[in-house]
Amino acid sequence: MTQLDEAVSLETLIRATVPRYTSYPTAPHFSAEVGAEAYGGLLDKAATEDGPVSLYIHIPFCHSICHYCGCTTKATRRYAPIEAYVDVLRSEIAMVAARIGRRAVSHIHWGGGTPNLLSAEAFEAIVDDFHRFFSIGPDTEHAIELDPRHLGKERARLLRAIGVNRASLGVQDFDPTVQAAIGRIQPAETVSASVEQLRSAGITSLSFDLIYGLPEQTVSSIRRTVEAAIALAPDRISLFGYAHVPWFRANQKLIDASKLPGSEQRLDLERTAHSSIAAAGYVPIGIDHFARSTDSMAAALSNRTLRRNFQGYTTDRADTLIGFGASSIGRTAWGYAQNVADTGNWRERVVGGRLATERGRLLTAEDRLRADVIEQLLCFFDVDLSATAARHGAETSLLSADLEKLAPLVRAGWVVADDKRVAIVRHGAELARLVASAFDAYLGTGGRHSVAV
């Protein structure tokens, strides 16, 4: 029996472990079938396309590692390793650009780690490379993830000078007790100062990342965190559920598991934060994002152009996402490719003139159909199966067995499903990942995942 068959209540359902579906097939199903040669082939195919591409830059360094962190990063107090990393990163950019040609860029996204640890010279050199090899215009969204503890006025001005026009601040939680439990002491004044620095520099499109399910969180504390965040008026808010995976991230062993909220308390925390953000006038976006009604993401939801990728929900419609740096993931219409995570191995491959791809996934026609269905469910909580199947040259009968898995949710009145349409009509944010998992042909064949809420 599946997890859905066994479910008898929402509280039971949310204990199911399912992927976050920032890709399909998901990363646990990537394999060595996509190495440097295969990725080169994907880039060569993408070079024949006319549309824009997106660029992702992974900077895997932090001054210290927070207990909750699930990112691919390492701690360093010295700048020398970062400087050496940047030199290789620039070589990788040149190598990939030679394969794909001078293409227009719709989105640039810096992630990590802590990208704002880079020196001014490093930022300027990398962005100069982007302008040299790609076509970056005034409409390109240029976003960066920031640690508010390492910003300052001069760094904010630098980011604006190199073209950054959107910044995402890692807030997580404002409560001092929670901050101590997760190893990230970050006073509210620090976040407020960062917001002022960015806005003064001209970076006015701001996003906050918040997390529920952390140790020591209570309904009242997370309500206060949301209120403090809203008082700073970000354009977007992301509300992520903490994924406790100490078997995968050793630093999470520093978290006292006995202090983590249970499944019912997690649901209370999620609902409290969700309702508080929505009550402040933000438009709920998918399972974990919110945006002001005037924001481009709210418009993308309304006109059904919203997309989902490895950075979460996005307005980016480019079919090709090029990942640079150790562990970064790229995507084309034909498959996914991920660089080797170890920085030493990554450096050796790039310096040797090879693409650093270690694993990935080539997509079949059925994979593309299922990916489309899953993405629509995660973005809009509904999908027109007939139109989607037709777009992929398939019959809806291919998904008949998957529809049967949704019977318990249909009986509960939470989902409407037939061979033409699936719609989540209640508890969308809580159930979307679970409903999407019904269409995952690889579920249960590899990897461990976090709980649905």
Tab-separated table of C-alpha atoms in Angstrom:
chain	number	residue	atom	x	y	z
A	1	MET	CA	0.000	0.000	0.000
A	2	THR	CA	1.187	3.536	-0.684
A	3	GLN	CA	1.420	6.343	1.815
A	4	LEU	CA	-1.703	7.827	0.247
A	5	ASP	CA	-3.669	4.597	0.677
A	6	GLU	CA	-2.791	4.490	4.363
A	7	ALA	CA	-3.628	8.121	5.058
A	8	VAL	CA	-6.733	8.747	7.130
A	9	SER	CA	-6.297	12.404	8.090
A	10	LEU	CA	-4.374	15.513	7.138
A	11	GLU	CA	-2.160	15.009	10.188
A	12	THR	CA	-1.255	11.552	8.875
A	13	LEU	CA	-0.709	12.766	5.342
A	14	ILE	CA	1.795	15.434	6.283
A	15	ARG	CA	4.063	12.800	7.854
A	16	ALA	CA	4.642	11.296	4.409
A	17	THR	CA	8.178	11.843	3.104
A	18	VAL	CA	8.147	13.190	-0.436
A	19	PRO	CA	10.477	15.273	-2.644
A	20	ARG	CA	10.288	19.062	-2.879
A	21	TYR	CA	10.129	18.689	-6.672
A	22	THR	CA	12.478	21.459	-7.699
A	23	SER	CA	13.142	19.083	-10.588
A	24	TYR	CA	11.712	15.894	-12.042
A	25	PRO	CA	13.196	13.356	-11.998
A	26	THR	CA	14.590	14.508	-8.648
A	27	ALA	CA	18.289	14.706	-7.800
A	28	PRO	CA	18.454	11.265	-6.075
A	29	HIS	CA	17.696	9.809	-9.506
A	30	PHE	CA	20.557	11.558	-11.257
A	31	SER	CA	23.311	9.175	-12.309
A	32	ALA	CA	26.700	8.998	-13.969
A	33	GLU	CA	24.978	8.553	-17.343
A	34	VAL	CA	25.424	12.324	-17.654
A	35	GLY	CA	29.096	13.178	-17.367
A	36	ALA	CA	31.223	15.743	-19.132
A	37	GLU	CA	30.624	14.294	-22.608
A	38	ALA	CA	26.851	14.051	-22.207
A	39	TYR	CA	26.612	17.555	-20.750
A	40	GLY	CA	28.653	18.853	-23.652
A	41	GLY	CA	26.075	17.306	-25.952
A	42	LEU	CA	23.256	18.997	-24.023
A	43	LEU	CA	25.034	22.345	-24.350
A	44	ASP	CA	25.577	21.790	-28.078
A	45	LYS	CA	21.839	21.150	-28.504
A	46	ALA	CA	20.979	24.192	-26.432
A	47	ALA	CA	23.291	26.270	-28.637
A	48	THR	CA	20.912	25.692	-31.546
A	49	GLU	CA	18.007	27.303	-29.647
A	50	ASP	CA	17.081	30.968	-29.963
A	51	GLY	CA	15.664	31.735	-26.514
A	52	PRO	CA	17.475	33.229	-23.537
A	53	VAL	CA	19.388	31.263	-20.922
A	54	SER	CA	19.684	31.656	-17.150
A	55	LEU	CA	22.917	31.594	-15.168
A	56	TYR	CA	23.405	30.192	-11.652
A	57	ILE	CA	26.663	30.748	-9.747
A	58	HIS	CA	27.381	28.643	-6.662
A	59	ILE	CA	29.766	30.046	-4.055
A	60	PRO	CA	30.334	27.220	-1.510
A	61	PHE	CA	31.889	29.187	1.344
A	62	CYS	CA	30.654	30.610	4.660
A	63	HIS	CA	32.407	32.085	7.692
A	64	SER	CA	30.655	29.412	9.781
A	65	ILE	CA	28.097	26.665	9.173
A	66	CYS	CA	24.654	27.065	10.747
A	67	HIS	CA	23.318	23.932	12.452
A	68	TYR	CA	20.229	23.703	10.195
A	69	CYS	CA	22.036	24.258	6.896
A	70	GLY	CA	21.469	21.778	4.078
A	71	CYS	CA	23.497	23.639	1.454
A	72	THR	CA	26.712	22.478	-0.194
A	73	THR	CA	29.186	24.800	1.483
A	74	LYS	CA	32.196	24.847	3.792
A	75	ALA	CA	33.475	27.170	6.499
A	76	THR	CA	36.552	29.321	5.973
A	77	ARG	CA	37.961	32.366	7.716
A	78	ARG	CA	40.657	32.840	5.082
A	79	TYR	CA	40.063	34.492	1.720
A	80	ALA	CA	42.749	32.534	-0.155
A	81	PRO	CA	40.519	29.469	-0.836
A	82	ILE	CA	37.749	31.755	-2.118
A	83	GLU	CA	40.185	33.629	-4.369
A	84	ALA	CA	41.471	30.352	-5.830
A	85	TYR	CA	37.901	29.175	-6.365
A	86	VAL	CA	37.040	32.337	-8.300
A	87	ASP	CA	39.976	31.825	-10.677
A	88	VAL	CA	38.691	28.354	-11.600
A	89	LEU	CA	35.094	29.585	-11.760
A	90	ARG	CA	36.062	32.131	-14.399
A	91	SER	CA	37.753	29.393	-16.437
A	92	GLU	CA	34.566	27.334	-16.255
A	93	ILE	CA	32.467	30.273	-17.430
A	94	ALA	CA	34.724	30.731	-20.451
A	95	MET	CA	34.665	27.007	-21.251
A	96	VAL	CA	30.881	26.711	-21.151
A	97	ALA	CA	30.360	29.960	-23.050
A	98	ALA	CA	32.536	28.611	-25.858
A	99	ARG	CA	30.074	25.712	-26.238
A	100	ILE	CA	26.793	27.561	-26.041
A	101	GLY	CA	27.661	30.835	-27.747
A	102	ARG	CA	26.721	34.422	-26.976
A	103	ARG	CA	23.158	34.103	-25.714
A	104	ALA	CA	20.754	36.549	-24.154
A	105	VAL	CA	20.408	36.079	-20.383
A	106	SER	CA	17.040	36.350	-18.674
A	107	HIS	CA	18.117	35.650	-15.070
A	108	ILE	CA	21.353	35.593	-13.072
A	109	HIS	CA	21.272	34.038	-9.598
A	110	TRP	CA	24.107	33.878	-7.057
A	111	GLY	CA	23.700	31.191	-4.408
A	112	GLY	CA	25.735	29.351	-1.839
A	113	GLY	CA	27.077	29.386	0.797
A	114	THR	CA	27.453	33.101	1.272
A	115	PRO	CA	28.084	34.829	-2.066
A	116	ASN	CA	28.628	38.212	-0.382
A	117	LEU	CA	31.948	36.916	0.977
A	118	LEU	CA	33.474	37.531	-2.465
A	119	SER	CA	35.777	40.514	-2.803
A	120	ALA	CA	34.805	43.517	-4.903
A	121	GLU	CA	37.437	42.501	-7.454
A	122	ALA	CA	35.980	38.990	-7.723
A	123	PHE	CA	32.428	40.226	-8.228
A	124	GLU	CA	33.540	42.701	-10.877
A	125	ALA	CA	35.675	40.158	-12.735
A	126	ILE	CA	32.913	37.525	-12.873
A	127	VAL	CA	30.285	40.008	-14.025
A	128	ASP	CA	32.701	41.383	-16.624
A	129	ASP	CA	33.039	37.805	-17.909
A	130	PHE	CA	29.268	37.489	-18.129
A	131	HIS	CA	29.062	40.650	-20.200
A	132	ARG	CA	31.940	39.458	-22.380
A	133	PHE	CA	30.466	36.048	-23.151
A	134	PHE	CA	26.712	36.639	-22.901
A	135	SER	CA	24.188	39.339	-23.703
A	136	ILE	CA	22.935	40.919	-20.503
A	137	GLY	CA	20.385	43.678	-20.894
A	138	PRO	CA	18.442	46.079	-18.673
A	139	ASP	CA	15.605	43.556	-18.319
A	140	THR	CA	17.830	40.791	-16.963
A	141	GLU	CA	16.889	39.884	-13.400
A	142	HIS	CA	20.112	39.785	-11.392
A	143	ALA	CA	19.523	38.206	-7.976
A	144	ILE	CA	21.746	37.241	-5.070
A	145	GLU	CA	21.308	35.355	-1.795
A	146	LEU	CA	22.755	37.318	1.123
A	147	ASP	CA	23.712	36.692	4.730
A	148	PRO	CA	22.713	39.949	6.504
A	149	ARG	CA	25.586	39.483	8.950
A	150	HIS	CA	28.113	40.101	6.173
A	151	LEU	CA	26.836	43.023	4.142
A	152	GLY	CA	27.494	46.720	4.911
A	153	LYS	CA	26.938	49.920	2.937
A	154	GLU	CA	29.906	49.558	0.621
A	155	ARG	CA	29.085	45.968	-0.299
A	156	ALA	CA	25.457	46.925	-1.005
A	157	ARG	CA	26.625	49.731	-3.316
A	158	LEU	CA	29.006	47.353	-5.067
A	159	LEU	CA	26.228	44.838	-5.721
A	160	ARG	CA	24.066	47.513	-7.287
A	161	ALA	CA	27.007	48.760	-9.365
A	162	ILE	CA	27.529	45.320	-10.927
A	163	GLY	CA	23.839	45.093	-11.832
A	164	VAL	CA	22.194	43.251	-8.923
A	165	ASN	CA	18.532	44.278	-8.783
A	166	ARG	CA	17.035	41.679	-6.418
A	167	ALA	CA	18.360	40.373	-3.119
A	168	SER	CA	17.187	37.507	-0.921
A	169	LEU	CA	18.052	37.786	2.764
A	170	GLY	CA	18.458	34.700	4.916
A	171	VAL	CA	16.368	35.704	7.941
A	172	GLN	CA	15.135	32.256	9.075
A	173	ASP	CA	13.791	33.361	12.500
A	174	PHE	CA	13.969	36.510	14.620
A	175	ASP	CA	13.583	34.777	17.993
A	176	PRO	CA	16.890	34.776	19.983
A	177	THR	CA	16.147	31.386	21.582
A	178	VAL	CA	15.564	29.775	18.195
A	179	GLN	CA	18.670	31.470	16.785
A	180	ALA	CA	20.781	30.008	19.570
A	181	ALA	CA	19.341	26.542	18.917
A	182	ILE	CA	20.244	26.693	15.205
A	183	GLY	CA	23.670	28.296	15.600
A	184	ARG	CA	22.811	31.526	13.810
A	185	ILE	CA	22.865	34.569	16.069
A	186	GLN	CA	21.452	37.385	13.957
A	187	PRO	CA	19.793	40.258	15.840
A	188	ALA	CA	16.773	41.907	14.256
A	189	GLU	CA	18.789	45.119	14.044
A	190	THR	CA	21.246	43.382	11.725
A	191	VAL	CA	18.512	42.440	9.267
A	192	SER	CA	16.933	45.891	9.480
A	193	ALA	CA	20.290	47.528	8.763
A	194	SER	CA	20.838	45.290	5.746
A	195	VAL	CA	17.434	46.213	4.348
A	196	GLU	CA	18.238	49.902	4.719
A	197	GLN	CA	21.673	49.471	3.137
A	198	LEU	CA	20.272	47.653	0.121
A	199	ARG	CA	17.426	50.092	-0.439
A	200	SER	CA	19.740	53.074	-0.062
A	201	ALA	CA	22.009	51.526	-2.696
A	202	GLY	CA	19.075	51.153	-5.101
A	203	ILE	CA	18.341	47.435	-4.652
A	204	THR	CA	14.690	47.742	-3.752
A	205	SER	CA	13.354	44.309	-4.765
A	206	LEU	CA	13.883	42.269	-1.612
A	207	SER	CA	12.954	38.746	-0.521
A	208	PHE	CA	13.137	37.182	2.943
A	209	ASP	CA	13.667	33.493	3.677
A	210	LEU	CA	11.882	32.207	6.791
A	211	ILE	CA	11.890	28.652	8.165
A	212	TYR	CA	9.303	26.809	10.243
A	213	GLY	CA	9.873	23.534	12.085
A	214	LEU	CA	13.021	24.740	13.855
A	215	PRO	CA	13.904	23.755	17.425
A	216	GLU	CA	12.374	25.915	20.155
A	217	GLN	CA	9.829	27.474	17.773
A	218	THR	CA	6.321	28.038	19.097
A	219	VAL	CA	3.168	29.339	17.484
A	220	SER	CA	3.589	32.658	19.284
A	221	SER	CA	7.291	32.979	18.409
A	222	ILE	CA	6.783	32.311	14.719
A	223	ARG	CA	3.919	34.809	14.670
A	224	ARG	CA	6.293	37.423	16.095
A	225	THR	CA	8.913	36.490	13.500
A	226	VAL	CA	6.411	36.979	10.680
A	227	GLU	CA	5.276	40.303	12.130
A	228	ALA	CA	8.876	41.516	12.343
A	229	ALA	CA	9.517	40.428	8.761
A	230	ILE	CA	6.391	42.123	7.431
A	231	ALA	CA	7.324	45.349	9.252
A	232	LEU	CA	10.396	45.543	6.983
A	233	ALA	CA	8.109	45.270	3.909
A	234	PRO	CA	9.926	42.769	1.651
A	235	ASP	CA	8.440	42.211	-1.796
A	236	ARG	CA	8.551	38.423	-1.411
A	237	ILE	CA	8.697	35.976	1.470
A	238	SER	CA	9.691	32.321	1.269
A	239	LEU	CA	8.461	30.053	4.056
A	240	PHE	CA	10.391	26.794	4.045
A	241	GLY	CA	9.891	23.765	6.245
A	242	TYR	CA	13.100	22.711	7.977
A	243	ALA	CA	14.268	19.337	6.663
A	244	HIS	CA	16.093	17.446	9.421
A	245	VAL	CA	18.406	15.101	7.521
A	246	PRO	CA	21.404	14.502	9.807
A	247	TRP	CA	22.291	11.342	7.875
A	248	PHE	CA	22.925	13.620	4.888
A	249	ARG	CA	24.208	16.811	6.595
A	250	ALA	CA	26.476	16.090	9.559
A	251	ASN	CA	26.186	19.664	10.885
A	252	GLN	CA	22.505	19.000	11.621
A	253	LYS	CA	23.610	16.570	14.331
A	254	LEU	CA	24.302	19.716	16.363
A	255	ILE	CA	20.537	20.265	16.585
A	256	ASP	CA	18.851	18.689	19.583
A	257	ALA	CA	16.221	16.533	17.884
A	258	SER	CA	14.177	16.425	21.071
A	259	LYS	CA	13.565	20.156	20.643
A	260	LEU	CA	12.117	19.776	17.144
A	261	PRO	CA	8.344	20.204	16.820
A	262	GLY	CA	6.246	17.128	16.107
A	263	SER	CA	4.224	16.765	12.926
A	264	GLU	CA	1.070	18.345	14.338
A	265	GLN	CA	3.027	21.243	15.800
A	266	ARG	CA	4.834	21.702	12.463
A	267	LEU	CA	1.438	21.986	10.804
A	268	ASP	CA	0.375	24.581	13.388
A	269	LEU	CA	3.579	26.536	12.793
A	270	GLU	CA	3.131	26.428	9.013
A	271	ARG	CA	-0.514	27.471	9.187
A	272	THR	CA	0.194	30.289	11.642
A	273	ALA	CA	2.972	31.719	9.502
A	274	HIS	CA	1.036	31.183	6.265
A	275	SER	CA	-2.127	32.872	7.515
A	276	SER	CA	-0.194	35.754	9.104
A	277	ILE	CA	1.676	36.506	5.877
A	278	ALA	CA	-1.474	36.246	3.760
A	279	ALA	CA	-3.397	38.467	6.197
A	280	ALA	CA	-0.782	41.168	5.617
A	281	GLY	CA	-1.792	41.295	1.951
A	282	TYR	CA	0.790	38.989	0.398
A	283	VAL	CA	-0.391	36.655	-2.362
A	284	PRO	CA	0.332	32.972	-1.578
A	285	ILE	CA	2.512	31.477	-4.320
A	286	GLY	CA	2.574	27.689	-4.521
A	287	ILE	CA	3.562	25.772	-1.404
A	288	ASP	CA	6.021	28.147	0.226
A	289	HIS	CA	6.284	31.586	-1.416
A	290	PHE	CA	4.398	34.859	-1.011
A	291	ALA	CA	4.543	38.060	-3.034
A	292	ARG	CA	3.048	41.507	-2.998
A	293	SER	CA	0.164	41.813	-5.457
A	294	THR	CA	2.244	44.255	-7.523
A	295	ASP	CA	5.226	41.894	-7.750
A	296	SER	CA	6.078	40.081	-10.993
A	297	MET	CA	5.735	36.713	-9.246
A	298	ALA	CA	2.095	37.430	-8.392
A	299	ALA	CA	1.530	38.334	-12.038
A	300	ALA	CA	3.208	35.096	-13.140
A	301	LEU	CA	0.861	33.126	-10.908
A	302	SER	CA	-2.160	34.947	-12.331
A	303	ASN	CA	-1.204	34.413	-15.981
A	304	ARG	CA	0.124	30.873	-15.386
A	305	THR	CA	3.690	31.601	-16.438
A	306	LEU	CA	5.084	30.793	-12.976
A	307	ARG	CA	7.860	28.190	-13.015
A	308	ARG	CA	9.719	26.107	-10.435
A	309	ASN	CA	13.419	25.267	-10.497
A	310	PHE	CA	16.298	24.557	-8.128
A	311	GLN	CA	15.989	28.012	-6.577
A	312	GLY	CA	12.263	27.512	-5.909
A	313	TYR	CA	9.489	29.471	-7.608
A	314	THR	CA	10.581	31.838	-10.336
A	315	THR	CA	9.323	34.078	-13.101
A	316	ASP	CA	12.127	32.813	-15.321
A	317	ARG	CA	10.833	31.048	-18.436
A	318	ALA	CA	14.202	30.103	-19.962
A	319	ASP	CA	14.475	26.435	-20.938
A	320	THR	CA	18.223	26.420	-20.320
A	321	LEU	CA	19.757	27.059	-16.898
A	322	ILE	CA	23.561	26.943	-16.796
A	323	GLY	CA	25.124	26.114	-13.432
A	324	PHE	CA	28.650	27.309	-12.594
A	325	GLY	CA	30.710	26.191	-9.632
A	326	ALA	CA	31.082	23.056	-7.524
A	327	SER	CA	27.803	21.130	-7.021
A	328	SER	CA	25.801	23.510	-9.247
A	329	ILE	CA	22.956	22.021	-11.290
A	330	GLY	CA	22.094	22.979	-14.843
A	331	ARG	CA	19.138	22.135	-17.016
A	332	THR	CA	18.245	22.075	-20.679
A	333	ALA	CA	15.097	20.879	-22.412
A	334	TRP	CA	16.758	17.466	-22.783
A	335	GLY	CA	18.181	16.838	-19.346
A	336	TYR	CA	19.869	17.863	-16.084
A	337	ALA	CA	23.564	18.057	-15.276
A	338	GLN	CA	25.249	18.520	-11.897
A	339	ASN	CA	28.857	19.412	-11.237
A	340	VAL	CA	30.984	17.395	-8.858
A	341	ALA	CA	30.477	18.716	-5.322
A	342	ASP	CA	34.039	18.428	-4.041
A	343	THR	CA	35.814	21.701	-4.831
A	344	GLY	CA	39.180	19.993	-5.311
A	345	ASN	CA	37.797	17.531	-7.834
A	346	TRP	CA	35.855	20.307	-9.547
A	347	ARG	CA	39.013	22.410	-9.802
A	348	GLU	CA	41.044	19.526	-11.220
A	349	ARG	CA	38.524	18.889	-13.986
A	350	VAL	CA	38.112	22.524	-15.017
A	351	VAL	CA	41.837	23.274	-14.931
A	352	GLY	CA	42.285	20.158	-17.067
A	353	GLY	CA	39.983	21.659	-19.687
A	354	ARG	CA	37.013	19.378	-18.945
A	355	LEU	CA	33.459	20.132	-17.966
A	356	ALA	CA	33.045	19.275	-14.283
A	357	THR	CA	29.772	17.379	-14.691
A	358	GLU	CA	29.584	14.276	-12.501
A	359	ARG	CA	25.941	13.220	-12.695
A	360	GLY	CA	22.619	14.111	-14.222
A	361	ARG	CA	19.607	12.784	-16.036
A	362	LEU	CA	18.650	12.550	-19.691
A	363	LEU	CA	14.912	13.056	-20.073
A	364	THR	CA	12.584	10.674	-21.858
A	365	ALA	CA	9.337	11.842	-23.433
A	366	GLU	CA	7.450	10.423	-20.438
A	367	ASP	CA	9.781	12.231	-18.020
A	368	ARG	CA	8.978	15.537	-19.718
A	369	LEU	CA	5.244	14.877	-19.521
A	370	ARG	CA	5.379	13.961	-15.837
A	371	ALA	CA	7.661	16.921	-15.078
A	372	ASP	CA	5.112	19.239	-16.690
A	373	VAL	CA	2.237	17.746	-14.666
A	374	ILE	CA	4.186	17.938	-11.405
A	375	GLU	CA	5.362	21.508	-12.017
A	376	GLN	CA	1.813	22.716	-12.689
A	377	LEU	CA	0.541	21.037	-9.539
A	378	LEU	CA	3.287	22.673	-7.474
A	379	CYS	CA	2.707	26.083	-9.072
A	380	PHE	CA	-1.061	26.260	-9.497
A	381	PHE	CA	-2.509	23.337	-7.487
A	382	ASP	CA	-4.243	22.141	-10.654
A	383	VAL	CA	-3.386	20.714	-14.059
A	384	ASP	CA	-5.314	20.174	-17.279
A	385	LEU	CA	-4.240	16.615	-18.020
A	386	SER	CA	-5.800	16.525	-21.474
A	387	ALA	CA	-4.039	19.657	-22.683
A	388	THR	CA	-0.766	18.710	-21.027
A	389	ALA	CA	-0.715	15.214	-22.475
A	390	ALA	CA	-1.589	16.567	-25.931
A	391	ARG	CA	1.259	19.066	-25.701
A	392	HIS	CA	3.641	16.137	-25.193
A	393	GLY	CA	2.064	13.933	-27.859
A	394	ALA	CA	0.761	11.467	-25.257
A	395	GLU	CA	-2.568	10.052	-24.092
A	396	THR	CA	-3.950	10.699	-20.614
A	397	SER	CA	-4.324	6.941	-20.224
A	398	LEU	CA	-0.587	6.918	-19.466
A	399	LEU	CA	-1.505	8.544	-16.123
A	400	SER	CA	-4.561	6.449	-15.248
A	401	ALA	CA	-2.835	4.369	-12.584
A	402	ASP	CA	-1.500	7.559	-10.982
A	403	LEU	CA	-4.995	9.023	-10.719
A	404	GLU	CA	-6.126	5.981	-8.772
A	405	LYS	CA	-3.568	6.806	-6.048
A	406	LEU	CA	-5.465	10.021	-5.337
A	407	ALA	CA	-8.717	8.237	-4.412
A	408	PRO	CA	-8.379	8.832	-0.625
A	409	LEU	CA	-7.921	12.566	-1.184
A	410	VAL	CA	-10.846	12.657	-3.579
A	411	ARG	CA	-13.055	10.896	-1.023
A	412	ALA	CA	-11.977	13.433	1.603
A	413	GLY	CA	-13.158	16.254	-0.677
A	414	TRP	CA	-9.700	17.801	-0.872
A	415	VAL	CA	-8.901	16.865	-4.486
A	416	VAL	CA	-10.934	16.678	-7.684
A	417	ALA	CA	-9.473	14.242	-10.193
A	418	ASP	CA	-10.476	12.575	-13.440
A	419	ASP	CA	-8.792	11.783	-16.727
A	420	LYS	CA	-9.092	15.419	-17.829
A	421	ARG	CA	-8.121	17.459	-14.762
A	422	VAL	CA	-6.625	17.307	-11.280
A	423	ALA	CA	-7.236	20.141	-8.823
A	424	ILE	CA	-6.395	20.499	-5.146
A	425	VAL	CA	-9.416	22.333	-3.781
A	426	ARG	CA	-8.462	22.319	-0.070
A	427	HIS	CA	-5.159	22.379	1.827
A	428	GLY	CA	-3.208	23.190	-1.340
A	429	ALA	CA	0.033	24.262	0.324
A	430	GLU	CA	0.043	21.197	2.574
A	431	LEU	CA	-0.959	18.614	-0.051
A	432	ALA	CA	0.663	19.757	-3.301
A	433	ARG	CA	3.896	17.776	-2.864
A	434	LEU	CA	1.936	14.688	-1.900
A	435	VAL	CA	-0.455	14.994	-4.853
A	436	ALA	CA	2.485	15.594	-7.191
A	437	SER	CA	4.176	12.461	-5.859
A	438	ALA	CA	1.325	10.367	-7.296
A	439	PHE	CA	2.732	11.170	-10.744
A	440	ASP	CA	6.352	10.403	-9.807
A	441	ALA	CA	7.249	7.167	-11.599
A	442	TYR	CA	10.507	6.873	-9.619
A	443	LEU	CA	9.198	7.494	-6.106
A	444	GLY	CA	10.439	4.916	-3.636
A	445	THR	CA	13.294	3.710	-5.846
A	446	GLY	CA	16.048	5.803	-4.298
A	447	GLY	CA	16.808	8.642	-1.901
A	448	ARG	CA	15.353	9.803	1.406
A	449	HIS	CA	13.158	12.878	1.599
A	450	SER	CA	11.747	15.342	4.098
A	451	VAL	CA	8.187	15.296	5.415
A	452	ALA	CA	5.462	16.902	3.291
A	453	VAL	CA	4.881	19.776	5.733
